[in-house]
Short mmCIF file of C-alpha atoms and ligand atoms in Angstrom, two decimals:
data_model
loop_
_atom_site.label_atom_id
_atom_site.label_comp_id
_atom_site.label_asym_id
_atom_site.label_seq_id
_atom_site.Cartn_x
_atom_site.Cartn_y
_atom_site.Cartn_z
CA UNK A 382 138.66 172.19 100.14
CA UNK A 383 135.44 174.18 100.26
CA UNK A 384 134.30 174.99 96.76
CA UNK A 385 134.52 178.86 97.35
CA UNK A 386 137.95 178.72 98.57
CA UNK A 387 139.08 176.65 95.52
CA UNK A 388 137.28 179.08 93.11
CA UNK A 389 139.34 182.06 94.59
CA UNK A 390 142.37 180.27 93.12
CA UNK A 391 142.31 181.96 89.88
CA UNK A 392 144.11 180.92 86.72
CA UNK A 393 146.55 178.08 87.34
CA UNK A 394 148.58 175.30 85.56
CA UNK A 395 148.06 171.74 85.17
CA UNK A 396 150.52 168.89 84.13
CA UNK A 397 149.03 166.41 81.63
CA UNK A 398 150.67 163.30 80.27
CA UNK A 399 151.69 163.64 76.72
CA UNK A 400 150.34 161.01 74.17
CA UNK A 401 153.85 159.97 73.09
CA UNK A 402 155.46 158.33 76.31
CA UNK A 403 154.42 157.51 79.83
CA UNK A 404 157.05 160.03 81.32
CA UNK A 405 156.59 162.99 79.17
CA UNK A 406 154.10 165.88 80.50
CA UNK A 407 152.89 168.94 78.97
CA UNK A 408 152.12 171.98 81.12
CA UNK A 409 148.75 173.85 80.24
CA UNK A 410 147.41 177.06 81.60
CA UNK A 411 143.91 176.42 82.89
CA UNK A 412 141.15 178.31 84.74
CA UNK A 413 140.32 176.60 88.10
CA UNK A 414 137.86 173.65 88.12
CA UNK A 415 138.70 172.77 84.54
CA UNK A 416 136.87 169.77 82.94
CA UNK A 417 139.22 166.75 82.51
CA UNK A 418 138.13 165.31 79.13
CA UNK A 419 141.80 164.12 78.48
CA UNK A 420 142.34 161.06 80.61
CA UNK A 421 139.19 158.65 79.88
CA UNK A 422 138.03 158.88 83.37
CA UNK A 423 134.45 158.91 84.71
CA UNK A 424 133.31 162.58 84.69
CA UNK A 425 130.13 161.78 86.81
CA UNK A 426 132.45 162.25 89.99
CA UNK A 427 133.42 159.98 92.71
CA UNK A 428 131.21 156.77 93.09
CA UNK A 429 128.94 157.65 95.98
CA UNK A 430 129.41 154.18 97.61
CA UNK A 431 133.20 154.79 97.59
CA UNK A 432 132.67 158.13 99.13
CA UNK A 433 130.67 156.80 101.89
CA UNK A 434 133.10 153.99 102.71
CA UNK A 435 135.82 156.52 103.01
CA UNK A 436 133.98 158.79 105.19
CA UNK A 437 132.40 156.36 107.68
CA UNK A 438 134.64 153.29 107.97
CA UNK A 439 137.02 153.41 110.98
CA UNK A 440 139.92 151.86 108.83
CA UNK A 441 142.85 150.20 110.73
CA UNK A 442 145.39 152.08 108.67
CA UNK A 443 147.96 151.36 111.31
CA UNK A 444 147.90 147.65 110.14
CA UNK A 445 148.99 146.10 106.96
CA UNK A 446 146.29 145.23 104.27
CA UNK A 447 145.68 141.63 103.41
CA UNK A 448 148.83 140.53 101.58
CA UNK A 449 146.88 139.21 98.53
CA UNK A 450 143.63 141.34 98.86
CA UNK A 451 141.68 138.14 99.60
CA UNK A 452 138.19 139.72 100.15
CA UNK A 453 138.29 141.60 96.87
CA UNK A 454 139.55 138.51 95.01
CA UNK A 455 136.69 136.47 96.36
CA UNK A 456 134.12 139.22 95.54
CA UNK A 457 135.57 139.40 91.82
CA UNK A 458 135.72 135.79 91.47
CA UNK A 459 131.90 135.55 92.36
CA UNK A 460 131.22 138.54 89.91
CA UNK A 461 133.20 137.04 86.89
CA UNK A 462 132.63 133.42 87.69
CA UNK A 463 136.23 132.41 87.90
CA UNK A 464 138.46 130.81 90.43
CA UNK A 465 139.79 133.27 93.02
CA UNK A 466 143.09 131.53 92.74
CA UNK A 467 143.33 132.84 89.20
CA UNK A 468 143.29 136.52 90.26
CA UNK A 469 145.92 139.00 91.45
CA UNK A 470 145.25 142.44 92.58
CA UNK A 471 147.43 145.68 92.58
CA UNK A 472 147.97 149.28 92.19
CA UNK A 473 145.90 149.93 88.93
CA UNK A 474 146.37 148.13 85.66
CA UNK A 475 149.63 150.06 85.11
CA UNK A 476 150.95 147.90 88.14
CA UNK A 477 149.59 144.74 86.45
CA UNK A 478 151.13 145.65 83.12
CA UNK A 479 154.52 145.99 84.80
CA UNK A 480 153.84 142.77 86.86
CA UNK A 481 152.98 140.83 83.64
CA UNK A 482 156.19 141.99 81.78
CA UNK A 483 158.44 141.27 84.83
CA UNK A 484 156.72 137.89 85.59
CA UNK A 485 156.35 136.61 81.87
CA UNK A 486 159.28 137.70 80.11
CA UNK A 487 163.05 137.94 80.79
CA UNK A 488 165.15 141.05 79.94
CA UNK A 489 165.75 141.02 76.17
CA UNK A 490 162.70 138.95 75.40
CA UNK A 491 160.45 140.27 72.55
CA UNK A 492 157.31 142.27 73.80
CA UNK A 493 154.74 143.03 70.96
CA UNK A 494 151.85 145.25 70.91
CA UNK A 495 149.74 147.02 68.07
CA UNK A 496 150.18 150.80 67.63
CA UNK A 497 148.68 153.06 68.34
CA UNK A 498 147.81 151.80 71.79
CA UNK A 499 148.18 152.61 75.33
CA UNK A 500 151.62 154.33 75.91
CA UNK A 501 152.52 152.47 79.13
CA UNK A 502 153.24 149.11 77.24
CA UNK A 503 156.33 150.79 75.73
CA UNK A 504 157.14 152.48 79.15
CA UNK A 505 157.27 149.17 81.20
CA UNK A 506 158.66 147.02 78.27
CA UNK A 507 161.53 149.69 77.85
CA UNK A 508 162.04 149.82 81.76
CA UNK A 509 162.45 146.04 81.75
CA UNK A 510 164.76 146.09 78.80
CA UNK A 511 162.70 143.90 76.63
CA UNK A 512 162.97 144.03 72.78
CA UNK A 513 160.03 145.99 71.60
CA UNK A 514 158.05 144.95 68.47
CA UNK A 515 155.51 147.68 67.63
CA UNK A 516 152.84 146.32 64.98
CA UNK A 517 150.83 148.99 63.35
CA UNK A 518 146.96 148.57 63.20
CA UNK A 519 145.76 148.27 59.78
CA UNK A 520 142.95 150.36 58.12
CA UNK A 521 140.12 151.07 60.25
CA UNK A 522 142.27 150.50 63.37
CA UNK A 523 141.95 146.60 62.78
CA UNK A 524 144.78 144.48 64.43
CA UNK A 525 147.32 143.00 62.00
CA UNK A 526 147.27 139.37 63.60
CA UNK A 527 149.75 138.13 60.91
CA UNK A 528 152.26 140.97 61.95
CA UNK A 529 151.80 140.20 65.73
CA UNK A 530 152.34 136.40 65.12
CA UNK A 531 155.41 137.24 62.94
CA UNK A 532 156.85 139.25 65.84
CA UNK A 533 157.37 135.93 67.71
CA UNK A 534 156.94 137.75 70.99
CA UNK A 535 157.14 136.16 74.49
CA UNK A 536 154.49 138.49 75.35
CA UNK A 537 151.80 140.34 73.43
CA UNK A 538 150.02 143.15 75.09
CA UNK A 539 146.70 144.22 73.39
CA UNK A 540 144.22 146.61 74.75
CA UNK A 541 140.49 145.65 73.93
CA UNK A 542 138.77 147.96 73.43
CA UNK A 543 141.64 149.78 72.09
CA UNK A 544 142.89 153.21 73.45
CA UNK A 545 143.10 155.71 71.67
CA UNK A 546 141.01 154.26 68.74
CA UNK A 547 138.03 153.25 70.72
CA UNK A 548 137.19 150.19 68.69
CA UNK A 549 136.80 146.63 69.85
CA UNK A 550 138.72 143.87 68.00
CA UNK A 551 136.92 140.66 66.79
CA UNK A 552 136.73 137.72 68.91
CA UNK A 553 138.11 135.58 65.88
CA UNK A 554 141.18 137.81 65.60
CA UNK A 555 141.95 137.68 69.22
CA UNK A 556 141.32 133.66 69.37
CA UNK A 557 143.73 133.26 66.32
CA UNK A 558 146.32 135.25 68.19
CA UNK A 559 145.84 133.36 71.39
CA UNK A 560 145.84 129.98 69.69
CA UNK A 561 148.62 130.49 67.04
CA UNK A 562 151.31 132.54 69.28
CA UNK A 563 154.00 130.63 71.00
CA UNK A 564 153.91 133.16 73.76
CA UNK A 565 151.67 134.78 76.36
CA UNK A 566 148.92 137.52 75.42
CA UNK A 567 147.61 140.05 77.91
CA UNK A 568 144.26 141.46 77.04
CA UNK A 569 143.79 144.85 78.69
CA UNK A 570 140.20 145.12 79.22
CA UNK A 571 140.23 148.63 80.74
CA UNK A 572 137.22 149.89 78.96
CA UNK A 573 135.42 146.44 78.65
CA UNK A 574 132.37 147.74 80.90
CA UNK A 575 131.26 150.06 78.25
CA UNK A 576 131.57 147.58 75.21
CA UNK A 577 130.74 144.10 76.87
CA UNK A 578 132.27 140.85 75.45
CA UNK A 579 134.98 140.20 78.04
CA UNK A 580 137.25 137.15 77.50
CA UNK A 581 137.42 136.80 81.40
CA UNK A 582 135.26 133.58 81.38
CA UNK A 583 137.75 131.82 79.06
CA UNK A 584 140.86 131.75 81.42
CA UNK A 585 140.71 127.75 81.21
CA UNK A 586 140.28 127.62 77.51
CA UNK A 587 143.53 129.80 76.87
CA UNK A 588 146.12 128.97 79.35
CA UNK A 589 148.37 131.54 77.70
CA UNK A 590 145.92 134.60 78.34
CA UNK A 591 146.03 137.16 80.87
CA UNK A 592 143.17 139.55 81.36
CA UNK A 593 143.53 142.89 82.77
CA UNK A 594 140.95 144.88 84.48
CA UNK A 595 140.64 148.19 86.12
CA UNK A 596 138.51 150.15 88.65
CA UNK A 597 139.82 153.41 87.19
CA UNK A 598 137.27 153.96 84.47
CA UNK A 599 133.53 152.85 84.65
CA UNK A 600 133.94 152.44 88.39
CA UNK A 601 135.20 156.03 88.71
CA UNK A 602 138.10 155.20 90.90
CA UNK A 603 141.13 156.39 88.99
CA UNK A 604 142.47 158.24 92.13
CA UNK A 605 142.44 155.03 94.18
CA UNK A 606 144.48 152.70 91.90
CA UNK A 607 142.88 149.21 91.75
CA UNK A 608 143.77 146.90 89.04
CA UNK A 609 143.42 143.21 88.56
CA UNK A 610 145.14 140.54 86.45
CA UNK A 611 143.43 137.20 85.77
CA UNK A 612 145.12 134.16 84.37
CA UNK A 613 145.15 130.27 84.47
CA UNK A 614 148.44 129.02 83.08
CA UNK A 615 150.46 132.16 83.87
CA UNK A 616 149.14 132.79 87.43
CA UNK A 617 151.88 131.11 89.38
CA UNK A 618 154.41 133.24 87.64
CA UNK A 619 152.30 136.43 88.41
CA UNK A 620 152.04 135.46 91.93
CA UNK A 621 155.52 134.82 92.43
CA UNK A 622 156.49 138.38 91.59
CA UNK A 623 153.52 140.31 92.84
CA UNK A 624 154.80 142.36 95.89
CA UNK A 625 152.63 141.50 99.14
CA UNK A 626 150.52 144.50 100.32
CA UNK A 627 150.31 146.31 96.86
CA UNK A 628 146.65 147.15 97.37
CA UNK A 629 146.06 149.53 100.51
CA UNK A 630 143.04 148.78 102.73
CA UNK A 631 140.97 151.90 101.86
CA UNK A 632 141.35 150.98 98.10
CA UNK A 633 140.44 147.48 98.61
CA UNK A 634 137.36 148.47 100.59
CA UNK A 635 136.44 151.02 98.12
CA UNK A 636 136.66 148.61 95.22
CA UNK A 637 134.30 146.22 97.10
CA UNK A 638 131.74 148.84 97.71
CA UNK A 639 132.07 150.11 94.00
CA UNK A 640 131.59 146.59 92.67
CA UNK A 641 128.32 146.21 94.70
CA UNK A 642 126.98 149.60 93.45
CA UNK A 643 125.29 148.40 90.32
CA UNK A 644 123.02 151.44 90.12
CA UNK A 645 126.03 153.66 89.66
CA UNK A 646 127.71 151.43 86.96
CA UNK A 647 124.30 151.30 85.07
CA UNK A 648 123.87 155.12 85.37
CA UNK A 649 127.44 155.57 84.08
CA UNK A 650 126.99 153.25 81.19
CA UNK A 651 123.58 154.75 80.32
CA UNK A 652 124.96 158.38 80.30
CA UNK A 653 127.96 157.31 77.85
CA UNK A 654 125.28 155.30 75.62
CA UNK A 655 123.17 158.57 75.36
CA UNK A 656 125.67 161.09 75.17
CA UNK A 657 128.34 159.35 72.83
CA UNK A 658 126.30 159.64 69.67
CA UNK A 659 125.10 163.06 70.48
CA UNK A 660 128.69 164.42 70.84
CA UNK A 661 129.86 162.36 67.78
CA UNK A 662 127.10 163.94 65.65
CA UNK A 663 127.70 167.58 66.86
CA UNK A 664 131.51 167.11 66.22
CA UNK A 665 130.90 165.58 62.94
CA UNK A 666 128.74 168.74 61.94
CA UNK A 667 131.68 171.04 63.13
CA UNK A 668 133.94 169.16 60.59
CA UNK A 669 135.59 166.44 62.87
CA UNK A 670 136.19 163.12 61.45
CA UNK A 671 134.98 160.96 64.52
CA UNK A 672 135.96 157.43 64.60
CA UNK A 673 133.47 154.82 65.78
CA UNK A 674 133.86 154.06 69.43
CA UNK A 675 132.45 151.38 71.81
CA UNK A 676 134.16 153.21 74.81
CA UNK A 677 133.80 156.52 76.99
CA UNK A 678 136.09 158.34 74.49
CA UNK A 679 136.25 159.47 70.84
CA UNK A 680 139.21 159.61 68.76
CA UNK A 681 138.71 162.45 66.10
CA UNK A 682 140.57 164.10 63.30
CA UNK A 683 140.20 167.73 64.02
CA UNK A 684 139.45 170.44 61.29
CA UNK A 685 142.28 172.51 62.73
CA UNK A 686 145.67 172.19 64.08
CA UNK A 687 145.21 169.73 66.96
CA UNK A 688 147.62 171.37 69.19
CA UNK A 689 146.22 174.83 68.77
CA UNK A 690 142.60 173.28 69.55
CA UNK A 691 143.79 171.61 72.79
CA UNK A 692 145.28 174.90 73.92
CA UNK A 693 142.42 176.89 72.96
CA UNK A 694 140.17 174.58 74.83
CA UNK A 695 142.39 174.36 77.82
CA UNK A 696 142.32 178.29 78.23
CA UNK A 697 138.45 177.85 78.48
CA UNK A 698 138.70 175.15 81.11
CA UNK A 699 138.30 171.98 78.95
CA UNK A 700 141.22 169.56 78.69
CA UNK A 701 141.36 167.04 75.86
CA UNK A 702 144.16 164.92 74.66
CA UNK A 703 146.39 165.79 71.68
CA UNK A 704 147.50 162.85 69.59
CA UNK A 705 148.80 164.99 66.58
CA UNK A 706 152.41 164.13 67.43
CA UNK A 707 151.75 160.40 67.09
CA UNK A 708 152.67 158.71 63.88
CA UNK A 709 149.61 157.80 62.01
CA UNK A 710 147.28 160.21 64.18
CA UNK A 711 148.51 163.57 62.78
CA UNK A 712 145.74 166.05 63.29
CA UNK A 713 144.01 163.82 66.02
CA UNK A 714 142.56 164.53 69.41
CA UNK A 715 140.95 162.14 71.87
CA UNK A 716 137.87 163.40 73.80
CA UNK A 717 136.43 161.75 76.91
CA UNK A 718 132.67 161.72 76.99
CA UNK A 719 131.30 163.11 80.23
CA UNK A 720 127.69 163.94 81.52
CA UNK A 721 125.64 166.32 79.30
CA UNK A 722 126.83 169.45 81.08
CA UNK A 723 130.65 168.59 80.42
CA UNK A 724 129.75 167.72 76.75
CA UNK A 725 127.96 170.95 76.43
CA UNK A 726 130.78 172.92 77.74
CA UNK A 727 133.11 171.04 75.19
CA UNK A 728 131.00 171.68 72.18
CA UNK A 729 130.62 175.24 73.14
CA UNK A 730 134.35 175.56 73.61
CA UNK A 731 135.23 173.96 70.17
CA UNK A 732 132.84 176.07 68.29
CA UNK A 733 134.38 179.17 69.79
CA UNK A 734 137.93 178.02 69.15
CA UNK A 735 137.08 177.18 65.58
CA UNK A 736 135.50 180.48 65.02
CA UNK A 737 138.73 182.19 66.15
CA UNK A 738 141.08 179.78 64.15
C1 PLP B 604 144.08 150.64 77.68
C2 PLP B 604 144.32 151.17 79.23
N1 PLP B 604 144.95 150.46 79.97
C3 PLP B 604 145.22 150.81 81.31
C4 PLP B 604 145.04 152.14 81.67
C5 PLP B 604 145.43 152.54 83.10
O1 PLP B 604 144.60 151.80 84.05
P1 PLP B 604 144.89 152.14 85.53
O2 PLP B 604 144.27 153.46 85.98
O3 PLP B 604 144.18 151.02 86.17
O4 PLP B 604 146.27 152.06 85.69
C6 PLP B 604 144.36 153.02 80.67
C7 PLP B 604 144.26 154.40 81.21
O5 PLP B 604 144.02 155.26 80.48
C8 PLP B 604 144.26 152.52 79.50
O6 PLP B 604 143.73 153.43 78.37
#
């Protein structure tokens, strides 16, 4: 759609997922071309290598893709120095969470995860009729490893770095969980490019570990839906339940191109490294309690009602996520870090909303 035509649209509405559950949506009134700082995506825009592939490659879309995304698995195996036989690919990490739950647990089995964390763990565990054990994070959003072990779960899901808190858990804590649990542990590394310190190289050491990785965040491909699960001990069970053809030809080619485009990835990581402390400091000066983050987002205690802040910003064309209704996160919002122009728009909008509160 030409930009001009889009700008003629006038005020519109937009549905955003609520922080409480995967199925629940809130509708916001927004001006056109609003800035989406609510979903932790890459605000630098589409990865240029991906756009080039989509525009120029004569895809044979009348044929099925490779059933097991062989080319992408080979490329990822080289990148991560793992066995390609230890990887399965699919339609985003969401698909891989669902697959892990279906493959590694039976209906009724206990599935544990820390809270607050990514809302889709509950969504898929509930859909699979597991017994859900939520283990609150401790002060400073540190994991309660004793609590997770006591949960005696068949599968523990743990986002590292964690969403929405933005912190990374210590290797010692994760190693203890992996060593002492009697079940499987899926470590969701959706934001690992920002923090470093992946466990992907330790698949053989921990046969009960599954690592989940996505192209949605640092690789800027949320709209194409590419996710990967890596495992040693659990891989046969994952393969048995993975539907064939669950990654389409265009998305697989796009992921291969994005993986090669190191310049884009470095640029992305550089922007976040530079902008995150600047936004953190500016929000702090306006009265926000900003939690330390190693990711592309900040969890903040707002100096006013969090929902009113989100609605006020949405009316100005900046969407952030309200966590005020989540137990333990009363008054909190989560803000994705973008490029300088997005962050400037956010800070200007926040200042105006606070002035009129
Ligand atoms: C921790 C975590 N895991 C997974 C996802 C979703 O990843 P994908 O887009 O690959 O389904 C998100 C998205 O916000 C996330 O925060």
